Short mmCIF file of C-alpha atoms in Angstrom, two decimals:
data_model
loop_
_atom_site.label_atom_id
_atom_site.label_comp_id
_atom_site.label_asym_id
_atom_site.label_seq_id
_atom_site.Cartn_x
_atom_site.Cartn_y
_atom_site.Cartn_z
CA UNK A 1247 108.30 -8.69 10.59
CA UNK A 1248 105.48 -10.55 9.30
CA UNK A 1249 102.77 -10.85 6.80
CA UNK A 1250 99.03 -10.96 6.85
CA UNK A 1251 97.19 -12.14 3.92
CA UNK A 1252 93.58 -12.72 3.94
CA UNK A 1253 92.02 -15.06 0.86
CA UNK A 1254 88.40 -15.64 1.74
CA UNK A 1255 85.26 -14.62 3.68
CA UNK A 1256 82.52 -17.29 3.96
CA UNK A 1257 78.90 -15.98 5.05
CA UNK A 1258 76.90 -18.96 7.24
CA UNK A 1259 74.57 -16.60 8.97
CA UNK A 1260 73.99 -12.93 8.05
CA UNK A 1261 72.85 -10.06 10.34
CA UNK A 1262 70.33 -8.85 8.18
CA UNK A 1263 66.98 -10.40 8.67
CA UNK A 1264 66.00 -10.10 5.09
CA UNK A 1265 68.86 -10.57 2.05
CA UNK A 1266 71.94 -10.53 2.19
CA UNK A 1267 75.00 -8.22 3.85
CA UNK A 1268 77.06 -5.77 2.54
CA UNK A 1269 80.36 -6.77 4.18
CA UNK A 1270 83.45 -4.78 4.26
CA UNK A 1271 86.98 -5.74 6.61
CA UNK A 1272 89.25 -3.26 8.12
CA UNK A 1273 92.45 -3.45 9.70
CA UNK A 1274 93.78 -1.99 12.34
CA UNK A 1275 91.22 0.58 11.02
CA UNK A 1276 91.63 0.83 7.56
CA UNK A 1277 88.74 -0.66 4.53
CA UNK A 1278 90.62 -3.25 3.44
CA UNK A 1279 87.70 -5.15 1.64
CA UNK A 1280 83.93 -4.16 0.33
CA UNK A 1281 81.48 -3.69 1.01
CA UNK A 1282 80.32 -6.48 -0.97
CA UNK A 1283 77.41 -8.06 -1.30
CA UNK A 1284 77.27 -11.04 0.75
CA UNK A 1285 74.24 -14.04 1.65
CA UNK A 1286 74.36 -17.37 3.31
CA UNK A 1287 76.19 -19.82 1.77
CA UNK A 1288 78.75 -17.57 0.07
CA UNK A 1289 82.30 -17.12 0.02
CA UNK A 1290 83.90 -13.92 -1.43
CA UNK A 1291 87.91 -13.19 -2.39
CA UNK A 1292 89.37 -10.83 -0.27
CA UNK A 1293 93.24 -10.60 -1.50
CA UNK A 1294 94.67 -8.35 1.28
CA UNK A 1295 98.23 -8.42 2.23
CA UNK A 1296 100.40 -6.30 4.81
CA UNK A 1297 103.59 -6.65 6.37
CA UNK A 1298 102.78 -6.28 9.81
CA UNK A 1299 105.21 -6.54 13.51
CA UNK A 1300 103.40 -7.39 16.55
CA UNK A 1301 99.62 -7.74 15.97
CA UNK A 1302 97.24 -6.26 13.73
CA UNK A 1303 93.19 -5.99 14.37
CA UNK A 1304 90.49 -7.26 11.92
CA UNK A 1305 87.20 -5.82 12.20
CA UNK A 1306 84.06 -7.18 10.28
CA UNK A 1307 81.10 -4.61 9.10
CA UNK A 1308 77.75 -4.68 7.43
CA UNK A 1309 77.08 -1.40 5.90
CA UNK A 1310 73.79 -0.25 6.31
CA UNK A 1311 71.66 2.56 4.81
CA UNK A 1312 72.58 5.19 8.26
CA UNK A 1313 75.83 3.37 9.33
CA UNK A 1314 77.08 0.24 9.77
CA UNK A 1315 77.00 -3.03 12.12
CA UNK A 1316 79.87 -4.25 13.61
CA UNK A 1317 80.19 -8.09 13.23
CA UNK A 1318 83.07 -8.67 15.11
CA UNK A 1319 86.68 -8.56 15.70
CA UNK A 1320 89.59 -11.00 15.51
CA UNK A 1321 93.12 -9.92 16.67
CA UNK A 1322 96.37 -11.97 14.32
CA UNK A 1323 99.49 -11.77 16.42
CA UNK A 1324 103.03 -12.45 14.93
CA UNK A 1325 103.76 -15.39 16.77
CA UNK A 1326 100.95 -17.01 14.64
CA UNK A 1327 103.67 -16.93 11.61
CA UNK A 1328 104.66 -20.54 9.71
CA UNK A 1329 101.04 -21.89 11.48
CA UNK A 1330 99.69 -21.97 7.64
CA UNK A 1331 96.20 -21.09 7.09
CA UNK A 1332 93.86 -20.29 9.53
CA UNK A 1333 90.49 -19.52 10.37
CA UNK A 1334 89.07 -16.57 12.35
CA UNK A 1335 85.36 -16.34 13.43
CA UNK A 1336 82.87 -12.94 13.45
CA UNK A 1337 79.75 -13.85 15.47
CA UNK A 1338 78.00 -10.61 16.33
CA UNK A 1339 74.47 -8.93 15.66
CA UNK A 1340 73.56 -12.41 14.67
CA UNK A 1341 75.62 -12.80 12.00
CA UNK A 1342 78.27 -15.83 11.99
CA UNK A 1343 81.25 -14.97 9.60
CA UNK A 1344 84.65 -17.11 9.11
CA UNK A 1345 87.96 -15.42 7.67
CA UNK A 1346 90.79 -17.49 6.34
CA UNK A 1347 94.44 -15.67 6.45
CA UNK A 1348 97.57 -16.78 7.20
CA UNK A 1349 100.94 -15.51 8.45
CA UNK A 1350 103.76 -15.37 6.84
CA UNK A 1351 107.53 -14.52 7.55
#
């Protein structure tokens, strides 16, 4: 079994036109993180952690007055344990997000 922890979300390009997002991270379907207000040029502390076996699914949002947009999905498989820290990248609805995590044994 391994662990997934995710330490921090860094906004270069957000998907709303005007201001900022309101981010928020699930995994493997479950809020995990936010929403939280979010602009270009900002980092926020996420501080997730979950045992995990096989791979787990991490799914960027923007939540929005009727719904949300998705900004992407990265999927963290096992085999990535002992790499150290890594970075995953959201680029959807025009938004360009970057997630560091890291698994652990």
């Amino acid at each position: 079994m391994a662990t997934l922890s995710l330490f921090t979300l860094a906004c270069h390009e957000t998907s709303d036109a005007v201001g900022g997002d309101e981010a928020f991270i699930h995994v493997d379907g479950q809020r995990v993180f936010g929403p939280a207000d979010i602009d270009r040029g900002q980092t926020r502390e996420v501080g997730f952690s979950k045992p995990f076996t096989g791979q787990v699914s991490i799914d960027l949002f923007d939540a929005e007055s009727f719904g949300s947009d998705f900004l992407g999905n990265i999927v963290v498989r096992e085999s990535e344990a002992g790499q150290g820290r890594k970075v995953g990248t959201f680029r959807q609805a025009g938004a360009h997000y970057t997630l560091t995590y890291e698994v652990g044994r």
